[in-house]
mmCIF file of C-alpha atoms in Angstrom:
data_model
loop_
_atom_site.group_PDB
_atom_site.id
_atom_site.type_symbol
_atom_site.label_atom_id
_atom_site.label_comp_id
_atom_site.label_asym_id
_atom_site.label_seq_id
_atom_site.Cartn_x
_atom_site.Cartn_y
_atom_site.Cartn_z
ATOM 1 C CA UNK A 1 -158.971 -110.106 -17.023
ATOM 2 C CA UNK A 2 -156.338 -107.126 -16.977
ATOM 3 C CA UNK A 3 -159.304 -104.890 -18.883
ATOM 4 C CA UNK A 4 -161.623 -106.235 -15.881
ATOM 5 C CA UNK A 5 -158.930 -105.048 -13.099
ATOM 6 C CA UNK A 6 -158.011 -101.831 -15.092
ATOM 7 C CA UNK A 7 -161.640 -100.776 -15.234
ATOM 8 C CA UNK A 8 -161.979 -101.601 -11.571
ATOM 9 C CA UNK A 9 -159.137 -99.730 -10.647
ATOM 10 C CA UNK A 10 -160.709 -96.811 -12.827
ATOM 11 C CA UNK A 11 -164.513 -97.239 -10.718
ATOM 12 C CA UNK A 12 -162.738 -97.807 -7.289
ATOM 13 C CA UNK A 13 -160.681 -94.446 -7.043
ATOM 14 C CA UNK A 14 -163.137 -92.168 -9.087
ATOM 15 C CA UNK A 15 -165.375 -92.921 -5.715
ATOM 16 C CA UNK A 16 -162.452 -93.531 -3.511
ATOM 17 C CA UNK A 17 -160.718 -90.165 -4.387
ATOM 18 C CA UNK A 18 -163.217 -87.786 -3.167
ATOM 19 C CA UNK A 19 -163.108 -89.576 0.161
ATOM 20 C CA UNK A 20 -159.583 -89.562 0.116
ATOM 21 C CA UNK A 21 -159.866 -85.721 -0.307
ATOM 22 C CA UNK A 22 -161.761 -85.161 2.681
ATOM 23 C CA UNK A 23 -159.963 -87.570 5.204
ATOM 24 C CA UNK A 24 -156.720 -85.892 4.111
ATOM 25 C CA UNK A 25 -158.209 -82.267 5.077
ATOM 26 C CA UNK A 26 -159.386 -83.384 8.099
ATOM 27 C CA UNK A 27 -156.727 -84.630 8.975
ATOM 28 C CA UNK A 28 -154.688 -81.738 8.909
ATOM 29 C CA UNK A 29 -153.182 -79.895 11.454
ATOM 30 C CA UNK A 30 -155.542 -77.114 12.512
ATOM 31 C CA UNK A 31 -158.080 -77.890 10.282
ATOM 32 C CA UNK A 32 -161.080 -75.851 9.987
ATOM 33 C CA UNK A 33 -163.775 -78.859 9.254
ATOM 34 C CA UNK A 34 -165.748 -80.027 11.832
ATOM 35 C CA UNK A 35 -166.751 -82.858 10.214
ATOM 36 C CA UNK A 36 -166.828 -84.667 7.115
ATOM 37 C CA UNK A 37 -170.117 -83.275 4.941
ATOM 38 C CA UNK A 38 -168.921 -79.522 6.482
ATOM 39 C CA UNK A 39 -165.694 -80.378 4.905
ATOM 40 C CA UNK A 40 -167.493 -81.601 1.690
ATOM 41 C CA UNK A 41 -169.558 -78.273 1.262
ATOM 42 C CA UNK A 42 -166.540 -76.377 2.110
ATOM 43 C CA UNK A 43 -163.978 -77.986 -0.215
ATOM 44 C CA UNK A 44 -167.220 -77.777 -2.627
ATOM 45 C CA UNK A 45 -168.461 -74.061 -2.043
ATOM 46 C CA UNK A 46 -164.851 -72.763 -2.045
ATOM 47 C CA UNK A 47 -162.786 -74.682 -4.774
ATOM 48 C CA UNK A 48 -165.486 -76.716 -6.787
ATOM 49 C CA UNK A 49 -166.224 -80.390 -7.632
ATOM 50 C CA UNK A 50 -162.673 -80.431 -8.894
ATOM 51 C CA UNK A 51 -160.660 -79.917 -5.939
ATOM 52 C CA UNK A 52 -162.309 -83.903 -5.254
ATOM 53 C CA UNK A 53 -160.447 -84.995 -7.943
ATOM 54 C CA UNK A 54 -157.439 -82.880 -8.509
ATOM 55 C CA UNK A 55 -155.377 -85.735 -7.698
ATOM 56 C CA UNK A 56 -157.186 -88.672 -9.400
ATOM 57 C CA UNK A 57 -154.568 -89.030 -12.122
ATOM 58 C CA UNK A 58 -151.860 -88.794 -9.480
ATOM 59 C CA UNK A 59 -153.787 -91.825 -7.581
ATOM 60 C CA UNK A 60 -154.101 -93.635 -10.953
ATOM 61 C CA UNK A 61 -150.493 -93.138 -11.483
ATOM 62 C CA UNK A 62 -149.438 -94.918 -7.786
ATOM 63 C CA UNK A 63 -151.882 -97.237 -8.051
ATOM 64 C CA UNK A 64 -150.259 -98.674 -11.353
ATOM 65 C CA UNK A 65 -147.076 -98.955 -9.626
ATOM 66 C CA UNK A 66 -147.665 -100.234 -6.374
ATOM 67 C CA UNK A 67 -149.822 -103.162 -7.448
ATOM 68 C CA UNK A 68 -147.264 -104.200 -9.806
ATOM 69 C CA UNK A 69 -144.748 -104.422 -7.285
ATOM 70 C CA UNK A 70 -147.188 -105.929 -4.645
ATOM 71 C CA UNK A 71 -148.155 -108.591 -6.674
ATOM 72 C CA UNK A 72 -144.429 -109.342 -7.921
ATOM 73 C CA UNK A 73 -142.935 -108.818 -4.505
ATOM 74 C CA UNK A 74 -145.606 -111.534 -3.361
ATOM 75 C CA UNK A 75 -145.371 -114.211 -5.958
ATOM 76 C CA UNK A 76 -141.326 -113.692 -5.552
ATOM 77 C CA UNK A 77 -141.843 -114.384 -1.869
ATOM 78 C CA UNK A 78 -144.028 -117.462 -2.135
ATOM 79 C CA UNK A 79 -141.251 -118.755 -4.808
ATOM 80 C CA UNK A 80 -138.745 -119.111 -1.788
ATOM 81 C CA UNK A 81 -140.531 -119.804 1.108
ATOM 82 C CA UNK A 82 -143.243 -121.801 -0.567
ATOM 83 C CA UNK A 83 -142.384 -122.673 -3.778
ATOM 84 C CA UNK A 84 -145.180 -125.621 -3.599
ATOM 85 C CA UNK A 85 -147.630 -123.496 -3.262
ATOM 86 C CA UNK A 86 -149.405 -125.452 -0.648
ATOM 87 C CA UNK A 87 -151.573 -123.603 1.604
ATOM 88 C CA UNK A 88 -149.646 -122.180 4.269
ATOM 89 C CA UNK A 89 -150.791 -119.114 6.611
ATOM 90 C CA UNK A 90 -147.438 -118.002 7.879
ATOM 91 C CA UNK A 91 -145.747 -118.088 4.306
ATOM 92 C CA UNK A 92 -149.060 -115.874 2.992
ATOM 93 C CA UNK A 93 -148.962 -113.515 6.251
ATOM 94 C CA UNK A 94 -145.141 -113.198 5.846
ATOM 95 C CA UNK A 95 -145.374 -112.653 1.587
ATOM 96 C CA UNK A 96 -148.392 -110.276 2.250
ATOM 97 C CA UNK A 97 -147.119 -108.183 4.915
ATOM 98 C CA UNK A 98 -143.144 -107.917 3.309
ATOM 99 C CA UNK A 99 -145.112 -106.960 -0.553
ATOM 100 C CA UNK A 100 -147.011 -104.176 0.822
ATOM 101 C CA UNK A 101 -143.782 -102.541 2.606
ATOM 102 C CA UNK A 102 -141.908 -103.113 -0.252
ATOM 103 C CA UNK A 103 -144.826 -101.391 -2.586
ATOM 104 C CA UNK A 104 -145.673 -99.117 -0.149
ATOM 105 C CA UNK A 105 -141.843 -97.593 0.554
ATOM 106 C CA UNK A 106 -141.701 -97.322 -3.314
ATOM 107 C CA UNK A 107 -144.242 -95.748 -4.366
ATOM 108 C CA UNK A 108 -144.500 -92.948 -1.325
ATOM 109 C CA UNK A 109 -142.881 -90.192 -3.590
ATOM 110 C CA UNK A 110 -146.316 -90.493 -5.181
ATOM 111 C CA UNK A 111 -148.293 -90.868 -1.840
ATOM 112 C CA UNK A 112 -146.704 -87.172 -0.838
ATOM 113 C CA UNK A 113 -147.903 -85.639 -3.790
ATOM 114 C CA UNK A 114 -151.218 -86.998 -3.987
ATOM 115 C CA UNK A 115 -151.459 -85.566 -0.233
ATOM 116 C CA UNK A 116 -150.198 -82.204 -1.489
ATOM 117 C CA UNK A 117 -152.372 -82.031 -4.059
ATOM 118 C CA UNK A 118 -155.584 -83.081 -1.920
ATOM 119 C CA UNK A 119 -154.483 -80.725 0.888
ATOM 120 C CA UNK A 120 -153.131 -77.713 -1.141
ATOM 121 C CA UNK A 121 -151.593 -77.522 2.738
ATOM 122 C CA UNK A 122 -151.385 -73.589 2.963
ATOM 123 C CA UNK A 123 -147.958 -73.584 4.524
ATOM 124 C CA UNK A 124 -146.239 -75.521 2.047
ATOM 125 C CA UNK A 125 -147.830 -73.417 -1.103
ATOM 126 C CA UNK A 126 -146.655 -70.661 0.593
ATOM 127 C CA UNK A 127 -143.346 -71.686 0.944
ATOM 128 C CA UNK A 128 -143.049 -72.687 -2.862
ATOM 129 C CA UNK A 129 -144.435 -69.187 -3.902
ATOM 130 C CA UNK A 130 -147.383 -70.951 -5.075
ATOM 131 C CA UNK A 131 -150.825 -68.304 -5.443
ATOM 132 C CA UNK A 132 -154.066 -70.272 -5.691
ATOM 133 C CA UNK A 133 -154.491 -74.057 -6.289
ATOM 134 C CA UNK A 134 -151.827 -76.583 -7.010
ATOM 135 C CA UNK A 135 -152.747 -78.846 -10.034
ATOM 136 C CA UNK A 136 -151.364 -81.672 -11.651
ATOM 137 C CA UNK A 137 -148.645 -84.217 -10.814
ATOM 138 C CA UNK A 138 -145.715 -82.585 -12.308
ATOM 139 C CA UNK A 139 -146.789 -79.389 -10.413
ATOM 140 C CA UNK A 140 -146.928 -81.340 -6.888
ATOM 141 C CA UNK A 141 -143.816 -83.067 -7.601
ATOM 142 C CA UNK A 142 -141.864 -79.758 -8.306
ATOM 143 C CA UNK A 143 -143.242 -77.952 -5.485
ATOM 144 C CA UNK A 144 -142.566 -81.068 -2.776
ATOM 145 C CA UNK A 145 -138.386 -80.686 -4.093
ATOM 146 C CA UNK A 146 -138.375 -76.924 -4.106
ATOM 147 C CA UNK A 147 -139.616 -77.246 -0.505
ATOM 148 C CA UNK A 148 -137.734 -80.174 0.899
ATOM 149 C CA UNK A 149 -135.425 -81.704 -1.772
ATOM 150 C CA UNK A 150 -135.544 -85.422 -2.383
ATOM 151 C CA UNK A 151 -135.937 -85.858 1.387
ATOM 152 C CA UNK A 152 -139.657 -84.367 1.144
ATOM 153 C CA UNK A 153 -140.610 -87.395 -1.266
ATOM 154 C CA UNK A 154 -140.070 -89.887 1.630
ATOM 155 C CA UNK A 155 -142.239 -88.071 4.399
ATOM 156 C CA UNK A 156 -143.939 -90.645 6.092
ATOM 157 C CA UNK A 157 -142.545 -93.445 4.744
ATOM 158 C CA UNK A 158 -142.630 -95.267 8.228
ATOM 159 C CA UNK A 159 -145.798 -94.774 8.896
ATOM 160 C CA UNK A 160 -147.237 -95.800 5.347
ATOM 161 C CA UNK A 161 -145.109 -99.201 5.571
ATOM 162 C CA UNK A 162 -146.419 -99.809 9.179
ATOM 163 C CA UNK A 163 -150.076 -99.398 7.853
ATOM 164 C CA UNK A 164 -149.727 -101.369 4.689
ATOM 165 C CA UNK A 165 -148.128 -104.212 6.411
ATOM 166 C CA UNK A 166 -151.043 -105.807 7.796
ATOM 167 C CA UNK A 167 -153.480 -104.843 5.787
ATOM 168 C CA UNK A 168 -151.797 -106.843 2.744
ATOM 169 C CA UNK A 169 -150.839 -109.424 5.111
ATOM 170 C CA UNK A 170 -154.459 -109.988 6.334
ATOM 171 C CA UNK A 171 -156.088 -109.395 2.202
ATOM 172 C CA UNK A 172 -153.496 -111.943 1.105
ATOM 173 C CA UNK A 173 -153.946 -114.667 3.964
ATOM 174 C CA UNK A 174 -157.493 -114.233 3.795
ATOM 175 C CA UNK A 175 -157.608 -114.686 -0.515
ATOM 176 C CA UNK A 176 -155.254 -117.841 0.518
ATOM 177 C CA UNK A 177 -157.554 -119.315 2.872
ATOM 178 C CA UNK A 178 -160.811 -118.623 0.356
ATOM 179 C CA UNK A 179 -158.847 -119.690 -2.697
ATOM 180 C CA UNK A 180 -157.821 -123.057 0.102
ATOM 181 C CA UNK A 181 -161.087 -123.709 1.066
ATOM 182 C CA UNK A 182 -162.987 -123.344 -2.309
ATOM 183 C CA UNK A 183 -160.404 -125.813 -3.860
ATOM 184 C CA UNK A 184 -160.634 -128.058 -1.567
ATOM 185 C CA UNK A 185 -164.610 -128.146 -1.333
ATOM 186 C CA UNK A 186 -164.797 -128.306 -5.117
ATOM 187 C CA UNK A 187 -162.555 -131.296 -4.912
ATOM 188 C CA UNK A 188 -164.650 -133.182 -2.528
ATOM 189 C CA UNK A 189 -167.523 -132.745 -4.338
ATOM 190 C CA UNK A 190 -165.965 -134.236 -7.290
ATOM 191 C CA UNK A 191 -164.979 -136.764 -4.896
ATOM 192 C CA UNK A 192 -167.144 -139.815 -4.864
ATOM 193 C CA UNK A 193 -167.952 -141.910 -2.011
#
């Protein structure tokens, strides 16, 4: 099961990072793409097939982390407010949306640099003295202190909470509900008349 999830994890952001890469330079303030495949030939034509994944270890590395402390953050929520485990939306909506914040505030430090390195955000490599492309984690994480101490880890914070909130509300109530409703039809049919 864990080699299942790892390997998943692997798939899901080798095609998720490229993506990522392009949303993020859109994105941008002031940026030149007009759209997403001119910003794919660009980023292409300009800096290669590895400027799509020059922060794939770096999203690796925060996905690790913030699933582990979803998932722990969750099951410690249902262990207070429903420690029966019975189906429940508001306990699974409430657990959901408090395990992604949690996750999500901890594991921003990582979010920055990930953005950093997808960017290479002209402004801030010039401010860190940095000539030509920014690579690797340790590299990003250097370059976000030298330009805004331990403050420039947190950037965004608020805004990455407020987005994970419901979306790991609404995943977890909706698993609930599935994981609900398949029990209970399974038992029904077991059920005789």
């Amino acid at each position: 099961m864990r080699l299942a999830g790892s390997m998943a994890t692997l798939l899901h952001d080798a095609v998720m990072n490229p993506a990522e890469v392009v949303k993020q330079r859109m994105q941008m303030y002031n940026s030149p793409h007009q759209s997403a495949l001119s910003c794919i030939r660009a980023v292409w034509r300009t800096e290669g097939v590895g400027a799509f994944y020059r922060s794939y270890t770096t999203q690796l590395t925060l996905n690790i982390p913030f699933q582990s402390i979803h998932f722990i953050t969750y099951e410690f929520m249902q262990e207070q407010i429903n420690p029966h485990r019975e189906y429940n939306p508001q306990s699974h909506i409430l657990s959901g949306g408090l395990a992604g914040a949690v996750a999500a505030a901890a594991t921003t430090p990582l979010d920055v640099c990930k953005t950093l390195l997808n960017t290479q955000e002209n402004v801030a490599l010039s401010l860190a003295n940095v000539s030509g492309h920014l690579s690797g984690m340790a590299n990003a994480f250097r370059t976000v202190y030298q330009i805004s101490g331990v403050s420039g880890y947190f950037k965004g914070v608020q805004a990455r909470v407020i987005y994970q909130i419901p979306s790991t509300a609404i995943a977890w109530s909706v698993y609930e509900f599935f994981k609900y409703f398949l029990t209970k039809h399974k038992m029904e049919k077991r059920t005789p008349f």
